[in-house]
PDB file of N, CA and C in Angstrom:
ATOM      1  N   MET A  24       0.846  -1.181   0.000  1.00 63.00           N
ATOM      2  CA  MET A  24       0.000   0.000   0.000  1.00 63.00           C
ATOM      3  C   MET A  24       0.888   1.240   0.000  1.00 63.00           C
ATOM      4  N   PRO A  25       0.734   2.100  -0.968  1.00 75.00           N
ATOM      5  CA  PRO A  25       1.570   3.304  -1.048  1.00 75.00           C
ATOM      6  C   PRO A  25       1.340   4.224   0.153  1.00 75.00           C
ATOM      7  N   ILE A  26       2.380   4.953   0.495  1.00 82.00           N
ATOM      8  CA  ILE A  26       2.295   5.885   1.614  1.00 82.00           C
ATOM      9  C   ILE A  26       1.380   7.052   1.238  1.00 82.00           C
ATOM     10  N   SER A  27       0.632   7.558   2.198  1.00 85.00           N
ATOM     11  CA  SER A  27      -0.321   8.629   1.902  1.00 85.00           C
ATOM     12  C   SER A  27       0.423   9.923   1.568  1.00 85.00           C
ATOM     13  N   GLU A  28      -0.188  10.711   0.719  1.00 88.00           N
ATOM     14  CA  GLU A  28       0.400  11.999   0.324  1.00 88.00           C
ATOM     15  C   GLU A  28       0.535  12.929   1.527  1.00 88.00           C
ATOM     16  N   GLN A  29      -0.448  12.882   2.451  1.00 91.00           N
ATOM     17  CA  GLN A  29      -0.392  13.740   3.637  1.00 91.00           C
ATOM     18  C   GLN A  29       0.831  13.405   4.488  1.00 91.00           C
ATOM     19  N   LEU A  30       1.097  12.120   4.694  1.00 89.00           N
ATOM     20  CA  LEU A  30       2.253  11.717   5.482  1.00 89.00           C
ATOM     21  C   LEU A  30       3.539  12.068   4.753  1.00 89.00           C
ATOM     22  N   LEU A  31       3.561  11.856   3.457  1.00 90.00           N
ATOM     23  CA  LEU A  31       4.751  12.161   2.666  1.00 90.00           C
ATOM     24  C   LEU A  31       5.110  13.649   2.726  1.00 90.00           C
ATOM     25  N   GLU A  32       4.105  14.506   2.818  1.00 91.00           N
ATOM     26  CA  GLU A  32       4.345  15.950   2.892  1.00 91.00           C
ATOM     27  C   GLU A  32       5.057  16.356   4.176  1.00 91.00           C
ATOM     28  N   ILE A  33       4.847  15.616   5.268  1.00 94.00           N
ATOM     29  CA  ILE A  33       5.460  16.025   6.540  1.00 94.00           C
ATOM     30  C   ILE A  33       6.732  15.249   6.882  1.00 94.00           C
ATOM     31  N   LEU A  34       6.933  14.076   6.268  1.00 95.00           N
ATOM     32  CA  LEU A  34       8.131  13.292   6.559  1.00 95.00           C
ATOM     33  C   LEU A  34       9.370  13.959   5.965  1.00 95.00           C
ATOM     34  N   ARG A  35      10.462  13.915   6.711  1.00 96.00           N
ATOM     35  CA  ARG A  35      11.746  14.445   6.262  1.00 96.00           C
ATOM     36  C   ARG A  35      12.840  13.492   6.714  1.00 96.00           C
ATOM     37  N   CYS A  36      13.956  13.525   6.045  1.00 97.00           N
ATOM     38  CA  CYS A  36      15.110  12.753   6.463  1.00 97.00           C
ATOM     39  C   CYS A  36      15.491  13.218   7.873  1.00 97.00           C
ATOM     40  N   PRO A  37      15.632  12.296   8.823  1.00 97.00           N
ATOM     41  CA  PRO A  37      15.952  12.720  10.184  1.00 97.00           C
ATOM     42  C   PRO A  37      17.357  13.313  10.314  1.00 97.00           C
ATOM     43  N   ALA A  38      18.263  12.979   9.415  1.00 96.00           N
ATOM     44  CA  ALA A  38      19.632  13.492   9.484  1.00 96.00           C
ATOM     45  C   ALA A  38      19.773  14.860   8.825  1.00 96.00           C
ATOM     46  N   THR A  39      19.184  15.026   7.643  1.00 96.00           N
ATOM     47  CA  THR A  39      19.401  16.251   6.863  1.00 96.00           C
ATOM     48  C   THR A  39      18.159  17.131   6.733  1.00 96.00           C
ATOM     49  N   LYS A  40      17.012  16.596   7.108  1.00 96.00           N
ATOM     50  CA  LYS A  40      15.711  17.288   6.980  1.00 96.00           C
ATOM     51  C   LYS A  40      15.295  17.462   5.520  1.00 96.00           C
ATOM     52  N   ALA A  41      15.922  16.714   4.620  1.00 96.00           N
ATOM     53  CA  ALA A  41      15.585  16.781   3.193  1.00 96.00           C
ATOM     54  C   ALA A  41      14.221  16.126   2.954  1.00 96.00           C
ATOM     55  N   PRO A  42      13.450  16.641   1.996  1.00 96.00           N
ATOM     56  CA  PRO A  42      12.190  15.996   1.624  1.00 96.00           C
ATOM     57  C   PRO A  42      12.451  14.593   1.070  1.00 96.00           C
ATOM     58  N   LEU A  43      11.408  13.784   1.101  1.00 97.00           N
ATOM     59  CA  LEU A  43      11.490  12.401   0.636  1.00 97.00           C
ATOM     60  C   LEU A  43      10.480  12.150  -0.470  1.00 97.00           C
ATOM     61  N   ARG A  44      10.784  11.145  -1.270  1.00 96.00           N
ATOM     62  CA  ARG A  44       9.824  10.691  -2.285  1.00 96.00           C
ATOM     63  C   ARG A  44       9.820   9.171  -2.245  1.00 96.00           C
ATOM     64  N   PRO A  45       8.723   8.551  -2.696  1.00 96.00           N
ATOM     65  CA  PRO A  45       8.683   7.088  -2.722  1.00 96.00           C
ATOM     66  C   PRO A  45       9.665   6.530  -3.748  1.00 96.00           C
ATOM     67  N   LEU A  46      10.251   5.378  -3.440  1.00 97.00           N
ATOM     68  CA  LEU A  46      11.058   4.665  -4.429  1.00 97.00           C
ATOM     69  C   LEU A  46      10.141   4.110  -5.505  1.00 97.00           C
ATOM     70  N   SER A  47      10.589   4.148  -6.737  1.00 96.00           N
ATOM     71  CA  SER A  47       9.828   3.535  -7.823  1.00 96.00           C
ATOM     72  C   SER A  47       9.968   2.014  -7.727  1.00 96.00           C
ATOM     73  N   ASP A  48       9.106   1.292  -8.408  1.00 96.00           N
ATOM     74  CA  ASP A  48       9.196  -0.174  -8.436  1.00 96.00           C
ATOM     75  C   ASP A  48      10.549  -0.622  -8.977  1.00 96.00           C
ATOM     76  N   ASP A  49      11.052   0.074 -10.002  1.00 97.00           N
ATOM     77  CA  ASP A  49      12.363  -0.269 -10.564  1.00 97.00           C
ATOM     78  C   ASP A  49      13.483  -0.051  -9.550  1.00 97.00           C
ATOM     79  N   GLU A  50      13.404   1.054  -8.809  1.00 97.00           N
ATOM     80  CA  GLU A  50      14.420   1.329  -7.790  1.00 97.00           C
ATOM     81  C   GLU A  50      14.400   0.273  -6.683  1.00 97.00           C
ATOM     82  N   VAL A  51      13.202  -0.134  -6.272  1.00 97.00           N
ATOM     83  CA  VAL A  51      13.078  -1.181  -5.253  1.00 97.00           C
ATOM     84  C   VAL A  51      13.677  -2.483  -5.778  1.00 97.00           C
ATOM     85  N   SER A  52      13.376  -2.830  -7.023  1.00 98.00           N
ATOM     86  CA  SER A  52      13.910  -4.062  -7.616  1.00 98.00           C
ATOM     87  C   SER A  52      15.434  -4.044  -7.685  1.00 98.00           C
ATOM     88  N   GLU A  53      16.002  -2.913  -8.116  1.00 97.00           N
ATOM     89  CA  GLU A  53      17.462  -2.788  -8.200  1.00 97.00           C
ATOM     90  C   GLU A  53      18.106  -2.907  -6.822  1.00 97.00           C
ATOM     91  N   LEU A  54      17.520  -2.236  -5.841  1.00 98.00           N
ATOM     92  CA  LEU A  54      18.053  -2.300  -4.489  1.00 98.00           C
ATOM     93  C   LEU A  54      17.953  -3.720  -3.927  1.00 98.00           C
ATOM     94  N   ASN A  55      16.827  -4.381  -4.145  1.00 98.00           N
ATOM     95  CA  ASN A  55      16.659  -5.743  -3.646  1.00 98.00           C
ATOM     96  C   ASN A  55      17.633  -6.719  -4.306  1.00 98.00           C
ATOM     97  N   ALA A  56      17.970  -6.484  -5.564  1.00 98.00           N
ATOM     98  CA  ALA A  56      18.973  -7.326  -6.219  1.00 98.00           C
ATOM     99  C   ALA A  56      20.325  -7.164  -5.526  1.00 98.00           C
ATOM    100  N   ARG A  57      20.673  -5.930  -5.163  1.00 97.00           N
ATOM    101  CA  ARG A  57      21.932  -5.678  -4.448  1.00 97.00           C
ATOM    102  C   ARG A  57      21.889  -6.255  -3.038  1.00 97.00           C
ATOM    103  N   ILE A  58      20.725  -6.181  -2.391  1.00 98.00           N
ATOM    104  CA  ILE A  58      20.566  -6.772  -1.055  1.00 98.00           C
ATOM    105  C   ILE A  58      20.779  -8.280  -1.144  1.00 98.00           C
ATOM    106  N   GLY A  59      20.242  -8.904  -2.180  1.00 97.00           N
ATOM    107  CA  GLY A  59      20.405 -10.342  -2.384  1.00 97.00           C
ATOM    108  C   GLY A  59      21.850 -10.755  -2.566  1.00 97.00           C
ATOM    109  N   LYS A  60      22.668  -9.828  -3.074  1.00 97.00           N
ATOM    110  CA  LYS A  60      24.104 -10.096  -3.269  1.00 97.00           C
ATOM    111  C   LYS A  60      24.927  -9.656  -2.061  1.00 97.00           C
ATOM    112  N   GLU A  61      24.245  -9.262  -0.980  1.00 97.00           N
ATOM    113  CA  GLU A  61      24.896  -8.799   0.249  1.00 97.00           C
ATOM    114  C   GLU A  61      25.828  -7.612   0.010  1.00 97.00           C
ATOM    115  N   GLU A  62      25.363  -6.657  -0.793  1.00 97.00           N
ATOM    116  CA  GLU A  62      26.148  -5.472  -1.144  1.00 97.00           C
ATOM    117  C   GLU A  62      25.663  -4.191  -0.460  1.00 97.00           C
ATOM    118  N   VAL A  63      24.650  -4.311   0.414  1.00 98.00           N
ATOM    119  CA  VAL A  63      24.013  -3.111   0.961  1.00 98.00           C
ATOM    120  C   VAL A  63      24.094  -3.126   2.487  1.00 98.00           C
ATOM    121  N   ASN A  64      24.527  -1.992   3.045  1.00 98.00           N
ATOM    122  CA  ASN A  64      24.606  -1.842   4.499  1.00 98.00           C
ATOM    123  C   ASN A  64      23.768  -0.646   4.937  1.00 98.00           C
ATOM    124  N   TYR A  65      23.303  -0.708   6.186  1.00 98.00           N
ATOM    125  CA  TYR A  65      22.650   0.436   6.811  1.00 98.00           C
ATOM    126  C   TYR A  65      23.720   1.464   7.204  1.00 98.00           C
ATOM    127  N   GLN A  66      23.294   2.643   7.605  1.00 97.00           N
ATOM    128  CA  GLN A  66      24.226   3.691   8.052  1.00 97.00           C
ATOM    129  C   GLN A  66      25.110   3.197   9.192  1.00 97.00           C
ATOM    130  N   ASP A  67      24.564   2.320  10.057  1.00 97.00           N
ATOM    131  CA  ASP A  67      25.342   1.843  11.204  1.00 97.00           C
ATOM    132  C   ASP A  67      26.329   0.740  10.842  1.00 97.00           C
ATOM    133  N   GLY A  68      26.392   0.366   9.557  1.00 97.00           N
ATOM    134  CA  GLY A  68      27.341  -0.634   9.097  1.00 97.00           C
ATOM    135  C   GLY A  68      26.798  -2.047   9.028  1.00 97.00           C
ATOM    136  N   ASN A  69      25.639  -2.305   9.633  1.00 98.00           N
ATOM    137  CA  ASN A  69      25.053  -3.638   9.570  1.00 98.00           C
ATOM    138  C   ASN A  69      24.517  -3.933   8.174  1.00 98.00           C
ATOM    139  N   LEU A  70      24.621  -5.190   7.788  1.00 98.00           N
ATOM    140  CA  LEU A  70      24.155  -5.642   6.481  1.00 98.00           C
ATOM    141  C   LEU A  70      22.636  -5.582   6.395  1.00 98.00           C
ATOM    142  N   VAL A  71      22.120  -5.084   5.278  1.00 98.00           N
ATOM    143  CA  VAL A  71      20.686  -5.145   5.009  1.00 98.00           C
ATOM    144  C   VAL A  71      20.412  -6.555   4.516  1.00 98.00           C
ATOM    145  N   ASP A  72      19.676  -7.345   5.298  1.00 96.00           N
ATOM    146  CA  ASP A  72      19.467  -8.741   4.930  1.00 96.00           C
ATOM    147  C   ASP A  72      18.020  -9.064   4.583  1.00 96.00           C
ATOM    148  N   THR A  73      17.148  -8.063   4.625  1.00 97.00           N
ATOM    149  CA  THR A  73      15.744  -8.255   4.292  1.00 97.00           C
ATOM    150  C   THR A  73      15.378  -7.342   3.125  1.00 97.00           C
ATOM    151  N   PRO A  74      14.835  -7.896   2.038  1.00 98.00           N
ATOM    152  CA  PRO A  74      14.431  -7.055   0.909  1.00 98.00           C
ATOM    153  C   PRO A  74      13.366  -6.026   1.309  1.00 98.00           C
ATOM    154  N   LEU A  75      13.323  -4.947   0.568  1.00 97.00           N
ATOM    155  CA  LEU A  75      12.321  -3.909   0.796  1.00 97.00           C
ATOM    156  C   LEU A  75      11.080  -4.193  -0.030  1.00 97.00           C
ATOM    157  N   GLU A  76       9.917  -3.898   0.553  1.00 94.00           N
ATOM    158  CA  GLU A  76       8.675  -3.912  -0.211  1.00 94.00           C
ATOM    159  C   GLU A  76       8.417  -2.514  -0.761  1.00 94.00           C
ATOM    160  N   GLU A  77       8.725  -1.533   0.085  1.00 96.00           N
ATOM    161  CA  GLU A  77       8.578  -0.119  -0.275  1.00 96.00           C
ATOM    162  C   GLU A  77       9.698   0.652   0.389  1.00 96.00           C
ATOM    163  N   GLY A  78       9.937   1.863  -0.083  1.00 97.00           N
ATOM    164  CA  GLY A  78      10.938   2.699   0.539  1.00 97.00           C
ATOM    165  C   GLY A  78      10.761   4.146   0.166  1.00 97.00           C
ATOM    166  N   LEU A  79      11.447   4.995   0.912  1.00 97.00           N
ATOM    167  CA  LEU A  79      11.486   6.423   0.645  1.00 97.00           C
ATOM    168  C   LEU A  79      12.939   6.804   0.412  1.00 97.00           C
ATOM    169  N   ILE A  80      13.159   7.741  -0.479  1.00 98.00           N
ATOM    170  CA  ILE A  80      14.506   8.213  -0.768  1.00 98.00           C
ATOM    171  C   ILE A  80      14.524   9.728  -0.673  1.00 98.00           C
ATOM    172  N   THR A  81      15.628  10.252  -0.159  1.00 97.00           N
ATOM    173  CA  THR A  81      15.750  11.702  -0.087  1.00 97.00           C
ATOM    174  C   THR A  81      15.772  12.265  -1.507  1.00 97.00           C
ATOM    175  N   GLU A  82      15.279  13.483  -1.654  1.00 95.00           N
ATOM    176  CA  GLU A  82      15.203  14.083  -2.991  1.00 95.00           C
ATOM    177  C   GLU A  82      16.561  14.193  -3.660  1.00 95.00           C
ATOM    178  N   ASP A  83      17.637  14.274  -2.862  1.00 96.00           N
ATOM    179  CA  ASP A  83      18.968  14.320  -3.463  1.00 96.00           C
ATOM    180  C   ASP A  83      19.504  12.922  -3.769  1.00 96.00           C
ATOM    181  N   GLY A  84      18.731  11.891  -3.429  1.00 97.00           N
ATOM    182  CA  GLY A  84      19.100  10.518  -3.750  1.00 97.00           C
ATOM    183  C   GLY A  84      20.170   9.927  -2.851  1.00 97.00           C
ATOM    184  N   ALA A  85      20.474  10.566  -1.716  1.00 97.00           N
ATOM    185  CA  ALA A  85      21.580  10.123  -0.876  1.00 97.00           C
ATOM    186  C   ALA A  85      21.233   8.992   0.091  1.00 97.00           C
ATOM    187  N   THR A  86      19.979   8.954   0.564  1.00 98.00           N
ATOM    188  CA  THR A  86      19.626   7.986   1.604  1.00 98.00           C
ATOM    189  C   THR A  86      18.238   7.407   1.352  1.00 98.00           C
ATOM    190  N   ILE A  87      18.123   6.106   1.604  1.00 98.00           N
ATOM    191  CA  ILE A  87      16.855   5.394   1.485  1.00 98.00           C
ATOM    192  C   ILE A  87      16.407   4.962   2.871  1.00 98.00           C
ATOM    193  N   TYR A  88      15.113   5.083   3.124  1.00 98.00           N
ATOM    194  CA  TYR A  88      14.500   4.588   4.357  1.00 98.00           C
ATOM    195  C   TYR A  88      13.451   3.555   3.973  1.00 98.00           C
ATOM    196  N   ARG A  89      13.502   2.407   4.636  1.00 97.00           N
ATOM    197  CA  ARG A  89      12.553   1.352   4.307  1.00 97.00           C
ATOM    198  C   ARG A  89      11.180   1.670   4.889  1.00 97.00           C
ATOM    199  N   ILE A  90      10.169   1.072   4.306  1.00 96.00           N
ATOM    200  CA  ILE A  90       8.808   1.101   4.839  1.00 96.00           C
ATOM    201  C   ILE A  90       8.459  -0.349   5.127  1.00 96.00           C
ATOM    202  N   ASP A  91       8.229  -0.661   6.401  1.00 95.00           N
ATOM    203  CA  ASP A  91       7.877  -2.021   6.810  1.00 95.00           C
ATOM    204  C   ASP A  91       6.452  -2.033   7.329  1.00 95.00           C
ATOM    205  N   GLU A  92       5.620  -2.879   6.723  1.00 92.00           N
ATOM    206  CA  GLU A  92       4.209  -3.004   7.116  1.00 92.00           C
ATOM    207  C   GLU A  92       3.523  -1.636   7.143  1.00 92.00           C
ATOM    208  N   ASN A  93       3.772  -0.851   6.104  1.00 90.00           N
ATOM    209  CA  ASN A  93       3.200   0.486   5.908  1.00 90.00           C
ATOM    210  C   ASN A  93       3.693   1.521   6.916  1.00 90.00           C
ATOM    211  N   ILE A  94       4.787   1.229   7.628  1.00 93.00           N
ATOM    212  CA  ILE A  94       5.335   2.164   8.604  1.00 93.00           C
ATOM    213  C   ILE A  94       6.747   2.562   8.162  1.00 93.00           C
ATOM    214  N   PRO A  95       6.971   3.852   7.871  1.00 95.00           N
ATOM    215  CA  PRO A  95       8.317   4.302   7.520  1.00 95.00           C
ATOM    216  C   PRO A  95       9.264   4.149   8.709  1.00 95.00           C
ATOM    217  N   VAL A  96      10.424   3.573   8.477  1.00 96.00           N
ATOM    218  CA  VAL A  96      11.443   3.405   9.522  1.00 96.00           C
ATOM    219  C   VAL A  96      12.406   4.585   9.386  1.00 96.00           C
ATOM    220  N   MET A  97      12.143   5.617  10.160  1.00 97.00           N
ATOM    221  CA  MET A  97      12.865   6.879  10.014  1.00 97.00           C
ATOM    222  C   MET A  97      13.930   7.047  11.101  1.00 97.00           C
ATOM    223  N   LEU A  98      14.766   6.046  11.260  1.00 97.00           N
ATOM    224  CA  LEU A  98      15.879   6.101  12.197  1.00 97.00           C
ATOM    225  C   LEU A  98      17.170   6.342  11.413  1.00 97.00           C
ATOM    226  N   ILE A  99      17.990   7.274  11.870  1.00 97.00           N
ATOM    227  CA  ILE A  99      19.213   7.616  11.148  1.00 97.00           C
ATOM    228  C   ILE A  99      20.062   6.377  10.897  1.00 97.00           C
ATOM    229  N   GLU A 100      20.258   5.554  11.929  1.00 98.00           N
ATOM    230  CA  GLU A 100      21.111   4.381  11.793  1.00 98.00           C
ATOM    231  C   GLU A 100      20.524   3.325  10.849  1.00 98.00           C
ATOM    232  N   MET A 101      19.216   3.396  10.561  1.00 97.00           N
ATOM    233  CA  MET A 101      18.576   2.442   9.657  1.00 97.00           C
ATOM    234  C   MET A 101      18.448   3.001   8.241  1.00 97.00           C
ATOM    235  N   GLY A 102      19.003   4.191   8.002  1.00 98.00           N
ATOM    236  CA  GLY A 102      19.046   4.731   6.655  1.00 98.00           C
ATOM    237  C   GLY A 102      20.001   3.892   5.807  1.00 98.00           C
ATOM    238  N   ILE A 103      19.730   3.819   4.532  1.00 98.00           N
ATOM    239  CA  ILE A 103      20.569   3.058   3.604  1.00 98.00           C
ATOM    240  C   ILE A 103      21.238   4.064   2.658  1.00 98.00           C
ATOM    241  N   PRO A 104      22.547   4.288   2.836  1.00 97.00           N
ATOM    242  CA  PRO A 104      23.236   5.227   1.941  1.00 97.00           C
ATOM    243  C   PRO A 104      23.295   4.665   0.522  1.00 97.00           C
ATOM    244  N   THR A 105      23.135   5.524  -0.451  1.00 95.00           N
ATOM    245  CA  THR A 105      23.126   5.065  -1.846  1.00 95.00           C
ATOM    246  C   THR A 105      24.498   5.140  -2.485  1.00 95.00           C
ATOM    247  N   ALA A 106      25.430   5.855  -1.875  1.00 83.00           N
ATOM    248  CA  ALA A 106      26.772   5.996  -2.468  1.00 83.00           C
ATOM    249  C   ALA A 106      27.593   4.748  -2.257  1.00 83.00           C
TER     250      ALA A 106
END
């Protein structure tokens, strides 16, 4: 279930306060392929071992936040750097 527009308007990256947008289906697929190859870590250095169903990305494309069971996980250490 896509995140509501009202919630998306108020959510911001907790580290930079940058606006967020939903990940596209293609972006989720690409990220999940990298997760499957154990190539993706959270900000805290731990391996991302669970594929994403949905996610949010900062408008500058620097950080991804997962959405689990329709709840955005907006913790700095759980951000996924894209670089």
